[in-house]
């Protein structure tokens, strides 16, 4: 089930102080919420074979939402007021009504105004892709570190959006009558909004401090490891590529492997060995996705430092994904963003046991230095160990 954060109003989360969830305040009974997905398709959408709404649907499923419909409009730019054009909005309202959907999820980013206008006209809660990803993260956060980071990202997302409710609040609060109160007179709605903002900022400051402490602790651990001269390898890659499965295969660890997006949020470090017995540490961390919300990148800096500071980045690719190359590009984009651009990188083409031969051949010629492996069958794992040893020796 999605968090109350996704289903309720934004105020619910701030007043309960429970943005990142451990189940608190989440609707616990009844059917999973039904949702309609919303996307825009620019004219020149060629090049990427995957339908972006397929990924949005996977994210929604991971979040416990049942997708009951899709609506795509061909247009270059979202309508500033309603995201879709007005004719399409009416169509969307009809679809929502027909399917009994409680939720509309847009693939792009929505402004507070777009959310409000769409909600008014469609009669369902409207959220964007970033809100959905944040909700998936909130549900998968286990450690206190992970929860603090997710909550930080959620609040950073919410803070500028509280504005959007300002007018609605003062309308409800009856602070102004038409033409009555002049500029500078604040209705009770605005006062409440100011109180909420202050509350949010205080909580953000507190969480930042907490996250920084974790970052400092991780830094100390890394320095200790480095002084022991054990080289470090960080697993990275698109979410669900098989990073955790590969960690288990290479080190005999037993971390959670799941056919779900963002199953892993907390870093795990294990010791592994090259074919001639040389030790190295292998770190499993959070996966990436296209348009990873910048609030998450910011909040997860401490976690991502594990990748930035590693001697070698082991980039795991799901070779059975139809858009594997686009995923590689997306992952490299995030690596760039976090400052790991010029890091030595070794590509592992994973899931070769299920990758169609044609695709695999395409990937091999695009990435001639990549090693083909299967975390499930163990195929190619000794080659991968040898490739890691060679890369570390350089
Ligand atoms: N057939 C096959 N499935 C694999 C292989 N490696 C991983 N999987 C499956 O792919 C799914 C994702 O694996 P994980 O190891 O959890 O992937 P991850 O990259 O850690 O994903 P997140 O932590 O969610 O970002 C699971 O269902 C695995 O069983 C492989 O080599 N072959
Ligand atoms: Mg994982």
Short mmCIF file of C-alpha atoms and ligand atoms in Angstrom, two decimals, residues 240 242-245 255-258 262-265 284-285 287, ligand 2:
data_model
loop_
_atom_site.label_atom_id
_atom_site.label_comp_id
_atom_site.label_asym_id
_atom_site.label_seq_id
_atom_site.Cartn_x
_atom_site.Cartn_y
_atom_site.Cartn_z
CA UNK A 240 16.54 -4.17 -10.31
CA UNK A 242 20.80 -7.54 -9.97
CA UNK A 243 23.35 -5.67 -7.84
CA UNK A 244 22.35 -7.38 -4.61
CA UNK A 245 22.20 -10.78 -6.29
CA UNK A 255 21.18 -9.58 1.40
CA UNK A 256 17.63 -9.10 0.16
CA UNK A 257 17.13 -9.83 -3.53
CA UNK A 258 13.73 -8.94 -4.82
CA UNK A 262 14.55 0.08 -5.00
CA UNK A 263 14.62 -3.01 -2.80
CA UNK A 264 18.02 -1.88 -1.52
CA UNK A 265 18.45 1.50 0.13
CA UNK A 284 25.97 -2.73 -2.52
CA UNK A 285 23.96 0.49 -2.55
CA UNK A 287 20.03 1.75 -7.48
MG1 LIG B 2 19.39 -4.40 -4.32
#
